[in-house]
CSV table of C-alpha atoms and ligand atoms in Angstrom, one decimal:
chain,number,residue,atom,x,y,z
H,14,UNK,CA,-43.9,-3.7,-23.1
H,15,UNK,CA,-43.5,-0.2,-21.7
H,16,UNK,CA,-41.1,2.0,-23.7
H,17,UNK,CA,-37.9,2.5,-21.8
H,18,UNK,CA,-37.0,6.1,-21.3
H,19,UNK,CA,-33.3,6.8,-22.2
H,20,UNK,CA,-31.7,9.8,-20.5
H,21,UNK,CA,-30.5,12.7,-22.6
H,22,UNK,CA,-31.3,14.7,-25.6
H,23,UNK,CA,-33.7,13.6,-28.3
H,24,UNK,CA,-32.0,12.4,-31.5
H,25,UNK,CA,-33.1,14.7,-34.3
H,26,UNK,CA,-35.8,13.0,-36.4
H,27,UNK,CA,-36.3,10.2,-34.0
H,28,UNK,CA,-39.3,11.1,-31.8
H,29,UNK,CA,-39.0,8.0,-29.6
H,30,UNK,CA,-35.2,7.9,-29.3
H,31,UNK,CA,-32.9,9.9,-27.1
H,32,UNK,CA,-29.2,10.6,-27.6
H,33,UNK,CA,-27.0,8.8,-25.1
H,34,UNK,CA,-25.1,11.5,-23.2
H,35,UNK,CA,-22.0,11.7,-21.1
H,36,UNK,CA,-22.4,11.4,-17.4
H,37,UNK,CA,-20.4,14.5,-16.5
H,38,UNK,CA,-19.1,16.6,-13.6
H,39,UNK,CA,-18.5,20.3,-14.0
H,40,UNK,CA,-16.3,22.9,-12.4
H,41,UNK,CA,-17.4,26.1,-10.8
H,42,UNK,CA,-17.7,27.8,-14.2
H,43,UNK,CA,-19.8,25.0,-15.6
H,44,UNK,CA,-17.1,23.4,-17.7
H,45,UNK,CA,-17.2,19.6,-18.0
H,46,UNK,CA,-14.1,18.2,-16.2
H,47,UNK,CA,-14.9,14.6,-15.9
H,48,UNK,CA,-17.2,12.1,-17.6
H,49,UNK,CA,-18.2,8.5,-18.2
H,50,UNK,CA,-19.3,7.2,-21.5
H,51,UNK,CA,-22.9,5.8,-21.7
H,52,UNK,CA,-21.4,2.5,-22.9
H,53,UNK,CA,-24.6,0.5,-22.6
H,54,UNK,CA,-26.5,2.9,-24.8
H,55,UNK,CA,-24.0,3.3,-27.6
H,56,UNK,CA,-23.9,1.6,-31.0
H,57,UNK,CA,-21.1,1.0,-33.5
H,58,UNK,CA,-17.4,1.2,-32.8
H,59,UNK,CA,-16.5,4.8,-32.5
H,60,UNK,CA,-17.6,6.7,-29.4
H,61,UNK,CA,-19.1,10.1,-30.3
H,62,UNK,CA,-16.8,12.8,-29.1
H,63,UNK,CA,-19.4,14.3,-26.8
H,64,UNK,CA,-20.1,10.9,-25.2
H,65,UNK,CA,-16.3,10.1,-24.8
H,66,UNK,CA,-15.1,9.5,-21.2
H,67,UNK,CA,-13.0,12.2,-19.6
H,68,UNK,CA,-10.4,11.8,-16.9
H,69,UNK,CA,-7.8,14.2,-15.6
H,70,UNK,CA,-5.3,13.7,-12.8
H,71,UNK,CA,-4.5,17.4,-12.3
H,72,UNK,CA,-6.4,20.6,-12.9
H,73,UNK,CA,-7.8,21.2,-16.4
H,74,UNK,CA,-5.6,23.9,-17.8
H,75,UNK,CA,-6.8,27.0,-19.6
H,76,UNK,CA,-7.0,26.4,-23.3
H,77,UNK,CA,-4.1,27.4,-25.5
H,78,UNK,CA,-4.9,28.9,-28.9
H,79,UNK,CA,-3.7,26.5,-31.7
H,80,UNK,CA,-1.7,29.4,-33.3
H,81,UNK,CA,0.2,30.0,-30.0
H,82,UNK,CA,0.9,26.3,-29.3
H,83,UNK,CA,4.5,25.2,-29.3
H,84,UNK,CA,6.1,21.8,-28.7
H,85,UNK,CA,9.7,21.6,-27.6
H,86,UNK,CA,11.7,18.5,-28.6
H,87,UNK,CA,14.9,18.1,-26.6
H,88,UNK,CA,16.9,15.9,-24.3
H,89,UNK,CA,19.1,13.2,-25.7
H,90,UNK,CA,18.8,14.3,-29.3
H,91,UNK,CA,21.3,15.8,-31.9
H,92,UNK,CA,19.1,18.7,-32.9
H,93,UNK,CA,16.7,20.0,-30.3
H,94,UNK,CA,13.9,22.1,-31.9
H,95,UNK,CA,10.5,23.6,-31.4
H,96,UNK,CA,7.5,23.4,-33.6
H,97,UNK,CA,4.0,24.7,-33.9
H,98,UNK,CA,0.8,23.1,-35.1
H,99,UNK,CA,1.3,24.1,-38.8
H,100,UNK,CA,4.9,22.7,-38.7
H,101,UNK,CA,3.6,19.4,-37.3
H,102,UNK,CA,0.9,19.3,-40.0
H,103,UNK,CA,3.6,19.5,-42.7
H,104,UNK,CA,4.9,16.0,-41.6
H,105,UNK,CA,3.4,12.8,-43.1
H,106,UNK,CA,0.2,12.0,-41.2
H,107,UNK,CA,-1.7,8.9,-40.1
H,108,UNK,CA,-5.1,8.0,-38.6
H,109,UNK,CA,-5.5,5.2,-36.0
H,110,UNK,CA,-8.7,3.8,-34.6
H,111,UNK,CA,-8.2,2.7,-31.1
H,112,UNK,CA,-9.8,2.0,-27.7
H,113,UNK,CA,-8.6,4.1,-24.8
H,114,UNK,CA,-9.4,2.9,-21.3
H,115,UNK,CA,-8.5,4.5,-18.0
H,116,UNK,CA,-6.4,2.2,-16.0
H,117,UNK,CA,-8.8,2.6,-13.1
H,118,UNK,CA,-11.9,1.6,-15.2
H,119,UNK,CA,-13.9,-1.2,-13.5
H,120,UNK,CA,-11.6,-1.2,-10.5
H,121,UNK,CA,-14.6,-1.8,-8.3
H,122,UNK,CA,-15.0,-5.3,-9.8
H,123,UNK,CA,-11.7,-6.4,-8.1
H,124,UNK,CA,-13.5,-5.8,-4.8
H,125,UNK,CA,-16.9,-7.1,-5.9
H,126,UNK,CA,-15.4,-10.4,-7.2
H,127,UNK,CA,-13.2,-11.0,-4.2
H,128,UNK,CA,-15.3,-9.6,-1.3
H,129,UNK,CA,-18.8,-9.2,-2.7
H,130,UNK,CA,-20.8,-6.1,-1.7
H,131,UNK,CA,-22.5,-3.6,-4.0
H,132,UNK,CA,-22.0,-4.5,-7.6
H,133,UNK,CA,-20.8,-1.6,-9.8
H,134,UNK,CA,-23.2,-0.8,-12.5
H,135,UNK,CA,-22.4,0.1,-16.1
H,136,UNK,CA,-25.8,1.9,-16.4
H,137,UNK,CA,-23.9,4.9,-15.3
H,138,UNK,CA,-25.0,5.4,-11.7
H,139,UNK,CA,-22.0,7.3,-10.6
H,140,UNK,CA,-22.2,10.8,-9.2
H,141,UNK,CA,-19.6,12.5,-11.3
H,142,UNK,CA,-20.7,16.0,-10.1
H,143,UNK,CA,-20.0,15.0,-6.5
H,144,UNK,CA,-16.5,13.8,-7.6
H,145,UNK,CA,-15.9,17.0,-9.5
H,146,UNK,CA,-16.9,19.1,-6.4
H,147,UNK,CA,-14.8,17.2,-4.0
H,148,UNK,CA,-11.8,18.0,-6.2
H,149,UNK,CA,-12.7,21.7,-6.6
H,150,UNK,CA,-13.0,22.1,-2.8
H,151,UNK,CA,-9.9,20.0,-2.2
H,152,UNK,CA,-11.8,18.3,0.5
H,153,UNK,CA,-10.5,15.2,2.1
H,154,UNK,CA,-13.1,12.5,1.7
H,155,UNK,CA,-14.3,10.4,4.6
H,156,UNK,CA,-13.3,6.7,4.8
H,157,UNK,CA,-16.9,5.8,3.8
H,158,UNK,CA,-16.8,8.0,0.7
H,159,UNK,CA,-13.5,6.5,-0.4
H,160,UNK,CA,-14.4,2.9,0.2
H,161,UNK,CA,-17.7,3.3,-1.6
H,162,UNK,CA,-15.9,4.6,-4.6
H,163,UNK,CA,-16.0,1.2,-6.2
H,164,UNK,CA,-18.3,2.3,-9.0
H,165,UNK,CA,-15.8,3.5,-11.5
H,166,UNK,CA,-17.1,2.1,-14.7
H,167,UNK,CA,-17.5,3.4,-18.3
H,168,UNK,CA,-14.1,5.1,-18.3
H,169,UNK,CA,-13.4,3.6,-21.7
H,170,UNK,CA,-14.2,4.8,-25.3
H,171,UNK,CA,-12.9,4.4,-28.8
H,172,UNK,CA,-12.0,7.0,-31.4
H,173,UNK,CA,-10.4,7.7,-34.7
H,174,UNK,CA,-7.3,9.8,-34.1
H,175,UNK,CA,-5.4,11.7,-36.7
H,176,UNK,CA,-1.9,13.2,-36.4
H,177,UNK,CA,1.7,12.5,-37.1
H,178,UNK,CA,3.6,9.4,-35.9
H,179,UNK,CA,5.8,10.4,-32.9
H,180,UNK,CA,8.7,8.7,-34.7
H,181,UNK,CA,8.6,11.4,-37.5
H,182,UNK,CA,9.3,14.1,-35.0
H,183,UNK,CA,11.9,12.1,-33.1
H,184,UNK,CA,13.8,11.3,-36.4
H,185,UNK,CA,14.0,15.0,-37.2
H,186,UNK,CA,15.6,15.6,-33.9
H,187,UNK,CA,17.9,12.7,-34.2
H,188,UNK,CA,17.8,10.3,-31.2
H,189,UNK,CA,21.1,9.6,-29.4
H,190,UNK,CA,22.0,5.9,-29.2
H,191,UNK,CA,21.7,5.8,-25.4
H,192,UNK,CA,18.1,6.9,-25.5
H,193,UNK,CA,15.7,4.9,-23.4
H,194,UNK,CA,12.4,6.8,-23.2
H,195,UNK,CA,10.5,9.8,-24.4
H,196,UNK,CA,9.1,11.9,-21.6
H,197,UNK,CA,5.9,13.6,-22.8
H,198,UNK,CA,4.8,16.6,-20.7
H,199,UNK,CA,1.4,18.3,-20.6
H,200,UNK,CA,0.9,22.0,-20.0
H,201,UNK,CA,-1.6,21.2,-17.2
H,202,UNK,CA,-0.1,21.4,-13.7
H,203,UNK,CA,-1.0,21.0,-10.1
H,204,UNK,CA,-0.5,18.9,-7.0
H,205,UNK,CA,-1.9,15.4,-7.5
H,206,UNK,CA,-5.1,15.3,-5.4
H,207,UNK,CA,-4.7,12.9,-2.4
H,208,UNK,CA,-8.4,12.1,-2.8
H,209,UNK,CA,-7.7,10.5,-6.1
H,210,UNK,CA,-5.0,8.4,-4.5
H,211,UNK,CA,-7.2,7.4,-1.6
H,212,UNK,CA,-10.0,6.4,-3.9
H,213,UNK,CA,-7.6,4.3,-6.0
H,214,UNK,CA,-6.5,2.2,-3.0
H,215,UNK,CA,-9.9,2.3,-1.4
H,216,UNK,CA,-8.9,3.8,2.0
H,217,UNK,CA,-7.7,7.1,3.5
H,218,UNK,CA,-5.3,5.0,5.6
H,219,UNK,CA,-2.6,5.3,3.1
H,220,UNK,CA,0.7,7.2,3.0
H,221,UNK,CA,0.2,9.7,0.2
H,222,UNK,CA,3.5,10.6,-1.5
H,223,UNK,CA,3.3,14.4,-2.2
H,224,UNK,CA,5.4,15.3,-5.3
H,225,UNK,CA,4.4,18.9,-5.0
H,226,UNK,CA,3.2,20.9,-8.0
H,227,UNK,CA,4.0,19.0,-11.2
H,228,UNK,CA,3.1,18.9,-14.9
H,229,UNK,CA,1.4,15.7,-15.9
H,230,UNK,CA,4.1,13.6,-17.6
H,231,UNK,CA,4.9,10.1,-18.7
H,232,UNK,CA,8.1,8.5,-19.9
H,233,UNK,CA,7.2,6.3,-22.8
H,234,UNK,CA,9.7,3.5,-23.3
H,235,UNK,CA,11.5,4.0,-26.7
H,236,UNK,CA,10.2,0.9,-28.4
H,237,UNK,CA,6.6,2.0,-27.9
H,238,UNK,CA,7.5,5.6,-28.7
H,239,UNK,CA,8.9,4.5,-32.1
H,240,UNK,CA,5.9,2.4,-33.0
H,241,UNK,CA,4.3,3.9,-36.2
H,242,UNK,CA,0.8,3.9,-34.5
H,243,UNK,CA,2.0,6.1,-31.6
H,244,UNK,CA,0.8,9.5,-32.7
H,245,UNK,CA,0.9,13.2,-31.9
H,246,UNK,CA,-2.8,13.8,-32.7
H,247,UNK,CA,-4.6,17.0,-33.3
H,248,UNK,CA,-7.9,15.4,-34.5
H,249,UNK,CA,-10.4,13.0,-33.1
H,250,UNK,CA,-13.4,11.5,-34.9
H,251,UNK,CA,-12.9,13.8,-37.9
H,252,UNK,CA,-12.7,17.1,-36.0
H,253,UNK,CA,-10.0,19.1,-34.3
H,254,UNK,CA,-9.2,17.7,-30.9
H,255,UNK,CA,-11.4,19.4,-28.3
H,256,UNK,CA,-9.8,21.1,-25.4
H,257,UNK,CA,-10.9,18.6,-22.7
H,258,UNK,CA,-9.5,15.7,-24.7
H,259,UNK,CA,-6.1,17.4,-24.8
H,260,UNK,CA,-6.1,19.9,-27.7
H,261,UNK,CA,-4.3,21.3,-29.5
H,262,UNK,CA,-2.2,18.1,-29.6
H,263,UNK,CA,-2.1,14.9,-27.5
H,264,UNK,CA,-0.2,11.7,-27.5
H,265,UNK,CA,-2.0,8.5,-28.8
H,266,UNK,CA,-0.5,5.2,-27.5
H,267,UNK,CA,-2.7,2.4,-28.9
H,268,UNK,CA,-3.0,-0.6,-26.7
H,269,UNK,CA,-1.7,1.1,-23.6
H,270,UNK,CA,-4.0,2.4,-20.9
H,271,UNK,CA,-5.3,6.0,-21.1
H,272,UNK,CA,-2.8,7.5,-18.7
H,273,UNK,CA,-0.1,7.2,-21.4
H,274,UNK,CA,-2.2,9.3,-23.8
H,275,UNK,CA,-0.7,12.6,-22.5
H,276,UNK,CA,-3.1,15.5,-23.2
H,277,UNK,CA,-2.2,19.2,-23.8
H,278,UNK,CA,1.4,18.3,-25.0
H,279,UNK,CA,4.0,21.0,-24.5
H,280,UNK,CA,7.3,19.2,-24.4
H,281,UNK,CA,9.0,16.0,-25.5
H,282,UNK,CA,12.3,15.0,-23.8
H,283,UNK,CA,14.3,12.1,-24.9
H,284,UNK,CA,15.9,10.5,-21.8
H,285,UNK,CA,18.7,8.0,-21.3
H,286,UNK,CA,17.1,6.7,-18.1
H,287,UNK,CA,13.4,6.0,-17.3
H,288,UNK,CA,12.3,9.4,-16.0
H,289,UNK,CA,10.8,9.3,-12.4
H,290,UNK,CA,7.4,10.7,-13.4
H,291,UNK,CA,5.0,10.6,-10.4
H,292,UNK,CA,2.2,9.0,-12.4
H,293,UNK,CA,4.6,6.3,-13.5
H,294,UNK,CA,6.4,5.4,-10.4
H,295,UNK,CA,3.7,6.0,-7.8
H,296,UNK,CA,0.2,6.0,-9.2
H,297,UNK,CA,-0.1,3.9,-12.4
H,298,UNK,CA,1.7,0.9,-11.0
H,299,UNK,CA,1.1,-2.8,-10.5
H,300,UNK,CA,2.1,-4.4,-7.3
H,301,UNK,CA,0.8,-6.0,-4.0
H,302,UNK,CA,1.5,-2.8,-1.9
H,303,UNK,CA,3.1,0.5,-2.2
H,304,UNK,CA,6.3,-1.1,-0.7
H,305,UNK,CA,6.3,-4.1,-3.0
H,306,UNK,CA,9.8,-4.4,-4.3
H,307,UNK,CA,8.3,-6.0,-7.5
H,308,UNK,CA,6.1,-2.9,-8.1
H,309,UNK,CA,6.3,-1.8,-11.7
H,310,UNK,CA,4.8,0.7,-14.0
H,311,UNK,CA,1.7,-0.5,-15.9
H,312,UNK,CA,1.6,-0.4,-19.7
H,313,UNK,CA,-0.7,-2.5,-22.0
H,314,UNK,CA,-4.3,-3.2,-21.1
H,315,UNK,CA,-5.2,-6.9,-20.4
H,316,UNK,CA,-7.9,-8.6,-22.4
H,317,UNK,CA,-11.4,-7.2,-21.8
H,318,UNK,CA,-14.8,-8.4,-22.6
H,319,UNK,CA,-18.1,-6.9,-21.3
H,320,UNK,CA,-21.7,-7.8,-21.8
H,321,UNK,CA,-23.7,-4.7,-22.8
H,322,UNK,CA,-27.0,-6.4,-23.4
H,323,UNK,CA,-28.6,-7.5,-21.2
H,324,UNK,CA,-27.4,-5.8,-18.0
H,325,UNK,CA,-28.5,-6.8,-14.5
H,326,UNK,CA,-30.9,-3.9,-14.3
H,327,UNK,CA,-32.9,-5.2,-17.3
H,328,UNK,CA,-34.3,-8.1,-15.1
H,329,UNK,CA,-36.7,-9.7,-15.4
H,330,UNK,CA,-36.2,-10.4,-19.1
H,331,UNK,CA,-39.0,-11.6,-21.3
H,332,UNK,CA,-38.6,-15.3,-22.2
H,333,UNK,CA,-37.8,-16.1,-25.9
H,334,UNK,CA,-35.1,-15.8,-28.5
H,335,UNK,CA,-32.8,-12.8,-28.2
H,336,UNK,CA,-29.1,-11.9,-28.7
H,337,UNK,CA,-26.6,-11.3,-26.0
H,338,UNK,CA,-24.3,-8.6,-27.1
H,339,UNK,CA,-21.1,-7.0,-25.9
H,340,UNK,CA,-17.7,-5.5,-26.6
H,341,UNK,CA,-14.2,-7.0,-26.4
H,342,UNK,CA,-10.7,-5.5,-26.7
H,343,UNK,CA,-7.1,-6.1,-25.8
H,344,UNK,CA,-4.0,-4.0,-25.2
H,345,UNK,CA,-1.9,-6.4,-27.2
H,346,UNK,CA,-3.7,-7.2,-30.4
H,347,UNK,CA,-6.8,-8.1,-32.2
H,348,UNK,CA,-9.6,-10.0,-30.5
H,349,UNK,CA,-9.9,-13.4,-32.2
H,350,UNK,CA,-12.3,-15.2,-30.0
H,351,UNK,CA,-15.2,-14.5,-27.7
H,352,UNK,CA,-16.9,-17.2,-25.6
H,353,UNK,CA,-20.1,-17.0,-23.7
H,354,UNK,CA,-21.4,-19.1,-20.8
H,355,UNK,CA,-24.9,-19.1,-19.5
H,356,UNK,CA,-24.2,-21.4,-16.6
H,357,UNK,CA,-21.7,-19.4,-14.6
H,358,UNK,CA,-18.7,-20.8,-16.4
H,359,UNK,CA,-19.6,-24.5,-16.5
H,360,UNK,CA,-19.8,-24.6,-20.3
H,361,UNK,CA,-18.9,-22.1,-23.0
H,362,UNK,CA,-19.9,-21.5,-26.6
H,363,UNK,CA,-18.3,-19.3,-29.3
H,364,UNK,CA,-19.9,-15.9,-29.9
H,365,UNK,CA,-20.1,-14.3,-33.4
H,366,UNK,CA,-17.5,-11.5,-33.8
H,367,UNK,CA,-19.0,-8.6,-35.7
H,368,UNK,CA,-16.7,-7.1,-38.3
H,369,UNK,CA,-14.4,-5.3,-38.6
H,370,UNK,CA,-11.7,-6.7,-36.4
H,371,UNK,CA,-9.0,-4.1,-36.1
H,372,UNK,CA,-5.8,-4.3,-34.2
H,373,UNK,CA,-6.4,-1.5,-31.7
H,374,UNK,CA,-10.2,-1.2,-31.8
H,375,UNK,CA,-12.7,-3.1,-29.8
H,376,UNK,CA,-15.0,-5.6,-31.5
H,377,UNK,CA,-18.7,-6.0,-31.0
H,378,UNK,CA,-19.8,-9.6,-30.5
H,379,UNK,CA,-23.2,-11.3,-30.2
H,380,UNK,CA,-24.6,-14.7,-29.4
H,381,UNK,CA,-28.1,-16.1,-29.8
H,382,UNK,CA,-29.9,-17.1,-26.7
H,383,UNK,CA,-33.2,-18.9,-26.3
H,384,UNK,CA,-34.0,-17.4,-22.9
H,385,UNK,CA,-36.1,-19.8,-20.7
H,386,UNK,CA,-37.5,-18.8,-17.4
H,387,UNK,CA,-34.9,-19.0,-14.6
H,388,UNK,CA,-32.0,-17.2,-13.1
H,389,UNK,CA,-28.8,-16.9,-15.1
H,390,UNK,CA,-25.2,-15.8,-14.7
H,391,UNK,CA,-24.0,-14.9,-18.1
H,392,UNK,CA,-20.2,-14.7,-18.5
H,393,UNK,CA,-18.1,-13.7,-21.5
H,394,UNK,CA,-14.4,-14.0,-22.1
H,395,UNK,CA,-12.2,-12.9,-24.9
H,396,UNK,CA,-8.9,-14.2,-26.5
H,397,UNK,CA,-6.5,-11.9,-28.4
H,398,UNK,CA,-4.3,-12.7,-31.3
H,399,UNK,CA,-1.4,-13.3,-28.9
H,400,UNK,CA,-3.4,-16.1,-27.3
H,401,UNK,CA,-4.0,-14.2,-24.1
H,402,UNK,CA,-7.3,-15.1,-22.4
H,403,UNK,CA,-9.0,-13.3,-19.5
H,404,UNK,CA,-8.0,-12.6,-16.9
H,405,UNK,CA,-4.4,-11.4,-17.4
H,406,UNK,CA,-4.0,-8.9,-14.6
H,407,UNK,CA,-3.7,-9.9,-11.0
H,408,UNK,CA,-5.3,-8.0,-8.1
H,409,UNK,CA,-3.0,-5.0,-7.3
H,410,UNK,CA,-3.1,-2.4,-4.5
H,411,UNK,CA,-3.9,0.5,-6.8
H,412,UNK,CA,-6.7,-1.5,-8.4
H,413,UNK,CA,-5.6,-0.8,-11.9
H,414,UNK,CA,-6.3,-2.6,-15.2
H,415,UNK,CA,-9.1,-4.9,-13.9
H,416,UNK,CA,-9.8,-7.4,-16.7
H,417,UNK,CA,-11.7,-10.0,-14.7
H,418,UNK,CA,-14.7,-11.7,-15.9
H,419,UNK,CA,-17.8,-10.2,-14.4
H,420,UNK,CA,-21.0,-12.3,-14.5
H,421,UNK,CA,-24.2,-10.5,-15.7
H,422,UNK,CA,-26.9,-11.7,-13.4
H,423,UNK,CA,-30.4,-11.7,-14.8
H,424,UNK,CA,-33.7,-13.5,-14.4
H,425,UNK,CA,-36.1,-14.5,-17.2
H,426,UNK,CA,-39.7,-14.6,-16.4
J,502,MTE,N1,-1.8,16.2,-19.6
J,502,MTE,C1,-2.6,15.2,-19.1
J,502,MTE,N2,-2.8,14.1,-19.8
J,502,MTE,C2,-3.5,13.1,-19.4
J,502,MTE,C3,-4.1,13.1,-18.1
J,502,MTE,C4,-3.8,14.3,-17.3
J,502,MTE,O1,-4.3,14.4,-16.2
J,502,MTE,N3,-3.1,15.3,-17.8
J,502,MTE,N4,-4.8,12.1,-17.6
J,502,MTE,C5,-4.6,10.8,-18.3
J,502,MTE,C6,-5.5,9.7,-17.9
J,502,MTE,S1,-5.4,9.0,-16.4
J,502,MTE,C7,-6.5,9.3,-18.8
J,502,MTE,S2,-7.4,7.9,-18.4
J,502,MTE,C8,-6.7,9.9,-20.1
J,502,MTE,C9,-8.1,10.3,-20.3
J,502,MTE,O2,-8.2,10.9,-21.6
J,502,MTE,P1,-9.6,11.6,-22.0
J,502,MTE,O3,-10.1,12.5,-20.9
J,502,MTE,O4,-9.4,12.2,-23.3
J,502,MTE,O5,-10.6,10.4,-22.2
J,502,MTE,O6,-5.8,11.0,-20.3
J,502,MTE,C10,-4.5,10.9,-19.8
J,502,MTE,N5,-3.7,12.0,-20.2
J,503,MO,MO1,-6.8,7.2,-16.3
């Protein structure tokens, strides 16, 4: 069989192997400002830092030198204070290995599975540079550009994060008894790009709510803020956090979608009400429409399971014994079961879950398959330790947290 060419840099010492690289978009100065992880090409459980997906809602800020970085802790606390990176590092630390997924990841599958049309591909066929340039120019996209934006895949990665539990810092400040949330604010600022909003709902025929120039912020409900695995992290995958991933310090909120993981932290404010953060009340919400009275902020990811081998583009497959492989994760606990169907959901068999199974991390799973000639729809679904099975998340107007089962369609010759 012809050797398949893999995009990207050669892996040192492996003459016939190339390094899986981020599909990235760059700003006018050549700095990477967005990116999608080459999921299908990656091995293991931890996403290499330079292959880790990148999403920003506002402008990427100028870097702050770690020695100049300050975090203010205030609001409904007894002792407001300010600390620097070295102060933070004097507190007891912790490392957490966790998946982080953009709430908009795989949004296009909501449309594909309800209306058909072009199937989003996880072999990274998105033009991230075009996305980046549209934002740099502040151009309003055409209706066609917006509705064809259903290819947002691979905005998910997993890392090892090292820092200090947020609760350590909050305890030093002394939380007042009426406290309800902790508002985490980044030092990035800007006016939320209407293009991002139009892409999310899939049409420009949408009443964009303009909050003006804001700092990116999220009001984390107190219970989650006090969870020992919720961290103020300065390291990722064994190195200092890079600027684009929120250095010097970002918030880590295991189980909850990426938008909670506030980058470039500059302030923590304990609040006695849920703060009206734009990205909490307008953008990262679940509901049937913008006017839905039941509209609510989104929090934990659903249960997710994707097939990474084979993918549709591998067709036609050679007949014979092989293993179907994939990844599964959940926002609310460990994955305890993965089932695979080769007949579009008529019958299911249990897949083998590869160790380790960790609370916040994804698992790799695999399943033997004696592939005979024919056409197949391979489906995989996961169950988490809470007993949640896919799908958990209903269709919603912002197309967030899609956890639907997407059949892999292949032929065997
Ligand atoms: N300060 C700040 N934090 C932020 C964002 C942002 O725009 N500003 N984007 C959020 C969103 S929507 C996602 S999906 C994750 C992406 O994190 P990553 O780029 O490190 O993968 O960061 C979150 N934290
Ligand atoms: Mo996101």
